[in-house]
Amino acid sequence: MIQVEDLTKRYGVTTAVRNLSFHVKRGEILGFLGPNGAGKTTCIRILTGYVTPSSGSVRVAGVDIRTDPLKARRRIGYLPESVPVYPEMTVREYLRFVADMKAIDRTERTRHINQITGQCGLMDVSGKLCGHLSKGYRQRLGLAQALIGDPDVLILDEPTSGLDPRQIIEIRGLIRSLGGDRTVILSSHILPEVSQLCHRVIILNKGQLIAVDTPDNLDKSITGQNIIILQVSGSASIDDLMIALTDLPGTTQQPQIVERKNHMVTVRLWSDVAVDSRPEIARRVVTGGWNLHGLMVETQSLEEIFIKLVTEETEVA
Amino acid sequence: MKAFWTIVRRDLTGYFLSPVFYALGTVFLLLTGLLFFSNLLVYTEISFSIMQNPYFSQMLNLSADFIRPLAAQFAVIFLFIIPALTMRSFAEERRSGTLELMLTYPVSDTQVILAKFCSSFLTMCLILTMTLVYPVLLFTWGTPEIAPIASAYVGLMCMAAQFIAIGIFASSVTDNQIVSALVAFGLNLVFWMIGWASPSSHGTIHDLMRFLSIIEHYEPMIKGILKITDLLYFLSVSCFFLFLTGQVLESKKWRG
C-alpha cells in the first residue's frame, strides 16, 4: 500500500531523515517509534506530502506523492500532532467543511458525517464549538476528520499525546477498530502503545532506521530469552528450592531471588524463548513441598529493547 | 472548484465571526464618513464664496473638485486597513496548524491561494459597498455625473485587489500577524511612493518608476478615465504577488 524508497530529508546541514526505505501492506498497522527528534514527524509529513523530501520516493497505492499529489492525498487521512481545528466552528460545521474539502458528494455527505460522528463517539458534542472541546474530544474530532472520505491510509502523528490514561485507552481502542481493511501508520514515543497497537514497528533514531519487525520478534531477536517470574510460599528451605531450579532445561542464567515477604518468595528465571520450561518448574516446585502461587512469563517491554537499540547505535557511531 | 468555494465560505465566516471585520468596517466607515463630511464642507464653502462670480462658478466641478480628492483620500485608508484584514489569512492558519491539514487535503495550492484572495476581496467589496451611501447622498441633493463615480469605484476595487495580493503574500511569509501586517504596509507604501521621484529622473528609471507607481495608474481612474493598461497593471501586480505566495508555500515544503 505504501512504498518508501531511500527517503532522505536535509534541513541545511542537519539530516532529519536518512536513507529510509520500507513498505507497508494493506491492512497493516505500522508504528514509528523513536525518541523526540528522531525524525518521526518529518517522516510523517513527507508521507502526507506536506514536506518535500530531498531525495527518494513515496508511493501511496501506487501513486507517487510528488508527481501526482492530489490523487495520492485522496487516499490519505492525516491527523497532525497538534490536532488543528477552527475554534469558531461547531463540530458538525467543521466535519462538513472537511467533507467539502475532500469533495464528498453532497448527497452522501450527511450520511457519511453521521456515520463517522457515531464511530468516533462525537454525537454528544456535534453542536459544540471546536474551540470548547476537551483534549480527548478534540483528538476524536481529529481522527474523524482524517476518516472523512474513507481513505485507505490513515497517518496519525502521536495520536495519544497529551491525553489522560482513560482517554488514551479509548483512543487506542478507536484506532484498533479503524484498522481492519485500512493501513494505519502512527508515531509514538510511548513504547507499550506501539507494542499493543501495531503489527510492525519501525525504530528510528537520528533519522535512521534501526530496526523493523513485529513487536514480538523485536523482543526475541534482541533478548533471545524469556523472563519467568515464580512466586512460591512454604516452610521448606529456600536453598533447596534454588538447587531444584538450577539445571532446568532451557534456562540460560542462574535463578535469582527477587523478593521475600511473609513466607512469600519471588524468584526470577531466564529461559530460552524456544523452550517453555514452565511445566517443569511447576513440577519441581510442587515436588519440593512448596505452594505455587504464580508462574508467568514476563514479556520484556519494548522499552528495554528500544533503549538498548538506541544506545547500541550511538556506541557504534 | 468545490474546495475553492469551501475555503472562501470558511474564510468569510471566519471574518464575520471575528471582531476584526467589524472593527475594520467601523474604522473604515468612520474615516470615510469624516472625509466625506469635511470635503463637503470645504466644497460648499467654496461654492458659496464664488457664487457671486459667474466666471469662477463655471470652473467649479463636482467630479473634479469633490469626488476626485475624496477617492484619493479613501485610497490612503486602504493602505493600512487592508494589511490589517489580510494579515490573518495564512499567518493565522500556519500558527494554529490548520494550514498543515489544508495543504494535505486533495486541494492544489493555487486553489487555496485564490480562495484566500477571493474571500478577502469579497470582504473588502462588502465594506466598499457600504460607502455607496455617499454617492446616494450626492444624488439626492445634487446632480453628479455617474461615470466618474463608477470609475472611481473600479479604481478603488483595483487598488484593493493589489493591496490584498500583497497582504496575502506578506501573510504567507511569516506566521506572526503583526510582522505580516507591517510587511504588507511597507510594500504598499513602496508602490505608493515609488513614483514620487519620477519627475526628477530620466530614461528607463523614470519609465520604470512611473510604471510601478500605483498612483500613476489610480489617478486616471478617479478622473473618470478607464484605460486597459491601468487595469492590466493592477491585474499583473496582483497576479505577481499571488504567484510569489505560491512560491513561498512551495519553498516552505522544502524547508519544512
Short mmCIF file of C-alpha atoms in Angstrom, two decimals, chain B:
data_model
loop_
_atom_site.label_atom_id
_atom_site.label_comp_id
_atom_site.label_asym_id
_atom_site.label_seq_id
_atom_site.Cartn_x
_atom_site.Cartn_y
_atom_site.Cartn_z
CA MET B 1 -13.70 24.13 -7.67
CA LYS B 2 -15.70 22.79 -4.75
CA ALA B 3 -12.75 23.12 -2.40
CA PHE B 4 -12.21 26.68 -3.62
CA TRP B 5 -15.70 27.79 -2.61
CA THR B 6 -15.45 25.81 0.61
CA ILE B 7 -12.36 27.78 1.63
CA VAL B 8 -13.94 31.06 0.54
CA ARG B 9 -17.03 30.30 2.61
CA ARG B 10 -14.95 29.27 5.62
CA ASP B 11 -12.79 32.37 5.47
CA LEU B 12 -15.80 34.63 5.08
CA THR B 13 -17.45 33.02 8.11
CA GLY B 14 -14.13 33.39 9.89
CA TYR B 15 -14.11 37.09 9.07
CA PHE B 16 -17.71 37.67 10.06
CA LEU B 17 -17.39 35.75 13.32
CA SER B 18 -14.25 37.59 14.34
CA PRO B 19 -14.19 41.16 15.65
CA VAL B 20 -11.59 42.07 13.02
CA PHE B 21 -14.16 42.54 10.29
CA TYR B 22 -16.41 44.74 12.44
CA ALA B 23 -13.53 46.79 13.75
CA LEU B 24 -12.18 47.34 10.25
CA GLY B 25 -15.61 48.11 8.82
CA THR B 26 -16.30 50.61 11.59
CA VAL B 27 -12.94 52.32 11.28
CA PHE B 28 -13.22 52.49 7.51
CA LEU B 29 -16.76 53.89 7.53
CA LEU B 30 -15.92 56.32 10.31
CA LEU B 31 -12.88 57.67 8.47
CA THR B 32 -14.58 57.83 5.08
CA GLY B 33 -17.60 59.49 6.67
CA LEU B 34 -15.36 62.07 8.25
CA LEU B 35 -13.61 62.67 4.92
CA PHE B 36 -16.93 62.94 3.11
CA PHE B 37 -18.18 65.44 5.67
CA SER B 38 -15.08 67.64 5.70
CA ASN B 39 -14.71 67.60 1.90
CA LEU B 40 -18.35 68.50 1.56
CA LEU B 41 -17.93 71.42 3.97
CA VAL B 42 -14.98 72.75 2.05
CA TYR B 43 -16.77 72.30 -1.26
CA THR B 44 -19.91 74.10 -0.06
CA GLU B 45 -17.88 76.95 1.35
CA ILE B 46 -16.04 77.38 -1.93
CA SER B 47 -19.21 77.21 -3.95
CA PHE B 48 -20.89 79.83 -1.71
CA SER B 49 -17.99 82.21 -1.99
CA ILE B 50 -17.72 82.02 -5.77
CA MET B 51 -21.43 82.08 -6.43
CA GLN B 52 -21.16 85.82 -6.96
CA ASN B 53 -18.70 85.34 -9.80
CA PRO B 54 -20.27 83.58 -12.81
CA TYR B 55 -16.85 83.09 -14.41
CA PHE B 56 -15.39 81.15 -11.48
CA SER B 57 -18.53 79.17 -10.84
CA GLN B 58 -18.08 77.71 -14.35
CA MET B 59 -14.80 76.23 -13.18
CA LEU B 60 -16.16 74.51 -10.09
CA ASN B 61 -16.95 70.91 -10.86
CA LEU B 62 -18.36 68.27 -8.50
CA SER B 63 -16.42 65.44 -10.13
CA ALA B 64 -13.07 67.17 -10.23
CA ASP B 65 -13.24 69.13 -7.01
CA PHE B 66 -15.13 66.79 -4.75
CA ILE B 67 -15.19 63.17 -5.93
CA ARG B 68 -11.62 63.02 -7.13
CA PRO B 69 -9.94 64.22 -3.90
CA LEU B 70 -12.33 62.13 -1.87
CA ALA B 71 -11.47 58.94 -3.80
CA ALA B 72 -7.78 59.71 -3.44
CA GLN B 73 -8.22 60.02 0.31
CA PHE B 74 -10.22 56.77 0.51
CA ALA B 75 -7.26 55.02 -1.10
CA VAL B 76 -4.99 56.26 1.68
CA ILE B 77 -7.17 54.45 4.21
CA PHE B 78 -6.78 51.27 2.14
CA LEU B 79 -3.03 51.49 2.69
CA PHE B 80 -3.29 50.43 6.31
CA ILE B 81 -6.78 48.91 6.53
CA ILE B 82 -6.09 46.11 4.06
CA PRO B 83 -2.91 44.79 5.73
CA ALA B 84 -4.98 44.50 8.90
CA LEU B 85 -7.55 42.46 7.00
CA THR B 86 -5.15 40.12 5.20
CA MET B 87 -2.61 39.62 7.98
CA ARG B 88 -4.58 36.64 9.27
CA SER B 89 -5.06 34.74 6.05
CA PHE B 90 -2.01 32.46 6.00
CA ALA B 91 -0.23 33.55 9.18
CA GLU B 92 -3.08 32.55 11.46
CA GLU B 93 -3.61 29.20 9.75
CA ARG B 94 0.05 28.40 9.84
CA ARG B 95 0.32 29.29 13.51
CA SER B 96 -2.71 27.24 14.52
CA GLY B 97 -1.61 24.36 12.30
CA THR B 98 -4.78 24.28 10.20
CA LEU B 99 -2.71 25.12 7.14
CA GLU B 100 -0.85 21.83 7.52
CA LEU B 101 -4.13 19.97 7.29
CA MET B 102 -5.47 22.13 4.48
CA LEU B 103 -2.36 21.52 2.38
CA THR B 104 -2.66 17.76 2.85
CA TYR B 105 -6.26 17.68 1.62
CA PRO B 106 -6.69 16.93 -2.07
CA VAL B 107 -6.59 20.63 -2.99
CA SER B 108 -3.97 22.42 -5.05
CA ASP B 109 -2.01 25.30 -3.54
CA THR B 110 -3.32 27.55 -6.30
CA GLN B 111 -6.88 26.92 -5.22
CA VAL B 112 -6.03 27.72 -1.61
CA ILE B 113 -4.29 30.98 -2.55
CA LEU B 114 -7.01 32.12 -4.93
CA ALA B 115 -9.66 31.29 -2.34
CA LYS B 116 -7.83 33.32 0.30
CA PHE B 117 -7.58 36.21 -2.15
CA CYS B 118 -11.19 35.92 -3.13
CA SER B 119 -12.53 35.91 0.43
CA SER B 120 -10.51 38.99 1.40
CA PHE B 121 -11.56 40.71 -1.80
CA LEU B 122 -15.23 39.96 -1.24
CA THR B 123 -14.95 41.26 2.33
CA MET B 124 -13.35 44.46 1.08
CA CYS B 125 -16.03 44.81 -1.60
CA LEU B 126 -18.68 44.46 1.08
CA ILE B 127 -17.08 47.21 3.15
CA LEU B 128 -16.82 49.32 0.00
CA THR B 129 -20.50 48.72 -0.76
CA MET B 130 -21.37 50.40 2.48
CA THR B 131 -19.73 53.59 1.25
CA LEU B 132 -22.33 53.72 -1.54
CA VAL B 133 -24.34 55.77 0.92
CA TYR B 134 -22.17 58.78 -0.02
CA PRO B 135 -22.99 58.75 -3.74
CA VAL B 136 -26.63 58.21 -2.78
CA LEU B 137 -26.46 61.37 -0.67
CA LEU B 138 -24.84 63.21 -3.58
CA PHE B 139 -27.56 62.08 -5.97
CA THR B 140 -30.27 63.08 -3.51
CA TRP B 141 -29.14 66.68 -3.20
CA GLY B 142 -27.11 67.25 -6.32
CA THR B 143 -26.57 66.16 -9.89
CA PRO B 144 -23.19 64.48 -10.05
CA GLU B 145 -22.01 62.63 -13.14
CA ILE B 146 -22.30 58.89 -12.70
CA ALA B 147 -19.34 57.83 -14.83
CA PRO B 148 -16.52 59.34 -12.71
CA ILE B 149 -18.09 57.85 -9.58
CA ALA B 150 -18.32 54.41 -11.16
CA SER B 151 -14.78 54.68 -12.47
CA ALA B 152 -13.53 55.77 -9.04
CA TYR B 153 -15.13 52.66 -7.54
CA VAL B 154 -13.46 50.47 -10.15
CA GLY B 155 -10.20 52.16 -9.21
CA LEU B 156 -10.77 51.52 -5.50
CA MET B 157 -11.53 47.86 -6.21
CA CYS B 158 -8.39 47.53 -8.32
CA MET B 159 -6.31 49.08 -5.58
CA ALA B 160 -7.94 46.82 -3.01
CA ALA B 161 -7.11 43.79 -5.17
CA GLN B 162 -3.45 44.76 -5.39
CA PHE B 163 -3.12 45.50 -1.68
CA ILE B 164 -4.87 42.24 -0.83
CA ALA B 165 -2.50 40.27 -3.06
CA ILE B 166 0.44 41.98 -1.37
CA GLY B 167 -1.11 41.34 2.05
CA ILE B 168 -1.63 37.65 1.33
CA PHE B 169 1.95 37.34 0.17
CA ALA B 170 3.14 39.05 3.37
CA SER B 171 0.93 36.73 5.39
CA SER B 172 2.44 33.65 3.77
CA VAL B 173 5.98 34.70 4.59
CA THR B 174 5.58 34.70 8.37
CA ASP B 175 3.34 33.16 11.00
CA ASN B 176 3.35 36.36 13.01
CA GLN B 177 0.34 38.50 12.14
CA ILE B 178 1.93 41.77 13.25
CA VAL B 179 5.02 41.17 11.12
CA SER B 180 2.79 40.23 8.23
CA ALA B 181 0.77 43.46 8.54
CA LEU B 182 3.94 45.54 8.75
CA VAL B 183 5.48 43.87 5.69
CA ALA B 184 2.27 44.42 3.73
CA PHE B 185 2.03 48.04 4.83
CA GLY B 186 5.65 48.63 3.84
CA LEU B 187 5.20 47.04 0.40
CA ASN B 188 2.02 49.03 -0.18
CA LEU B 189 3.90 52.22 0.66
CA VAL B 190 6.67 51.28 -1.77
CA PHE B 191 4.15 51.08 -4.60
CA TRP B 192 2.56 54.30 -3.36
CA MET B 193 5.74 56.36 -3.14
CA ILE B 194 7.84 54.92 -5.92
CA GLY B 195 6.51 57.45 -8.39
CA TRP B 196 7.25 60.49 -6.24
CA ALA B 197 10.75 60.90 -7.57
CA SER B 198 9.85 60.22 -11.19
CA PRO B 199 9.56 63.92 -12.23
CA SER B 200 13.23 64.47 -11.41
CA SER B 201 14.52 61.27 -13.02
CA HIS B 202 15.15 60.36 -16.65
CA GLY B 203 15.22 57.47 -19.05
CA THR B 204 14.50 53.89 -18.08
CA ILE B 205 14.42 54.61 -14.36
CA HIS B 206 11.84 57.30 -14.92
CA ASP B 207 9.68 54.97 -17.02
CA LEU B 208 10.07 52.13 -14.57
CA MET B 209 9.12 54.27 -11.58
CA ARG B 210 6.11 55.61 -13.39
CA PHE B 211 5.11 52.13 -14.49
CA LEU B 212 5.33 50.70 -10.97
CA SER B 213 3.68 53.63 -9.23
CA ILE B 214 0.20 52.78 -8.10
CA ILE B 215 -0.80 56.48 -8.09
CA GLU B 216 0.13 56.74 -11.72
CA HIS B 217 -2.48 54.10 -12.58
CA TYR B 218 -5.04 55.09 -9.99
CA GLU B 219 -5.10 58.82 -10.86
CA PRO B 220 -6.76 58.40 -14.29
CA MET B 221 -9.44 56.17 -12.80
CA ILE B 222 -10.62 58.72 -10.27
CA LYS B 223 -10.61 61.28 -13.06
CA GLY B 224 -13.08 59.02 -14.83
CA ILE B 225 -10.65 57.58 -17.37
CA LEU B 226 -10.65 53.79 -17.56
CA LYS B 227 -7.68 52.52 -19.56
CA ILE B 228 -6.98 48.91 -20.31
CA THR B 229 -3.28 49.45 -19.49
CA ASP B 230 -4.14 50.60 -15.96
CA LEU B 231 -6.41 47.62 -15.42
CA LEU B 232 -3.66 45.36 -16.72
CA TYR B 233 -1.23 46.95 -14.27
CA PHE B 234 -3.41 46.10 -11.28
CA LEU B 235 -4.11 42.63 -12.64
CA SER B 236 -0.47 41.83 -13.29
CA VAL B 237 0.87 43.16 -9.98
CA SER B 238 -1.84 41.22 -8.11
CA CYS B 239 -1.08 38.05 -10.05
CA PHE B 240 2.64 38.54 -9.45
CA PHE B 241 2.19 38.66 -5.68
CA LEU B 242 -0.18 35.68 -5.69
CA PHE B 243 2.41 33.81 -7.75
CA LEU B 244 5.06 34.74 -5.16
CA THR B 245 2.74 33.41 -2.45
CA GLY B 246 2.65 30.09 -4.31
CA GLN B 247 6.44 30.08 -4.40
CA VAL B 248 6.58 30.77 -0.66
CA LEU B 249 4.21 27.87 0.08
CA GLU B 250 6.27 25.60 -2.15
CA SER B 251 9.55 26.65 -0.54
CA LYS B 252 8.11 26.07 2.93
CA LYS B 253 7.51 22.48 1.86
CA TRP B 254 11.20 22.17 1.19
CA ARG B 255 12.24 23.93 4.33
CA GLY B 256 9.64 22.11 6.39
#
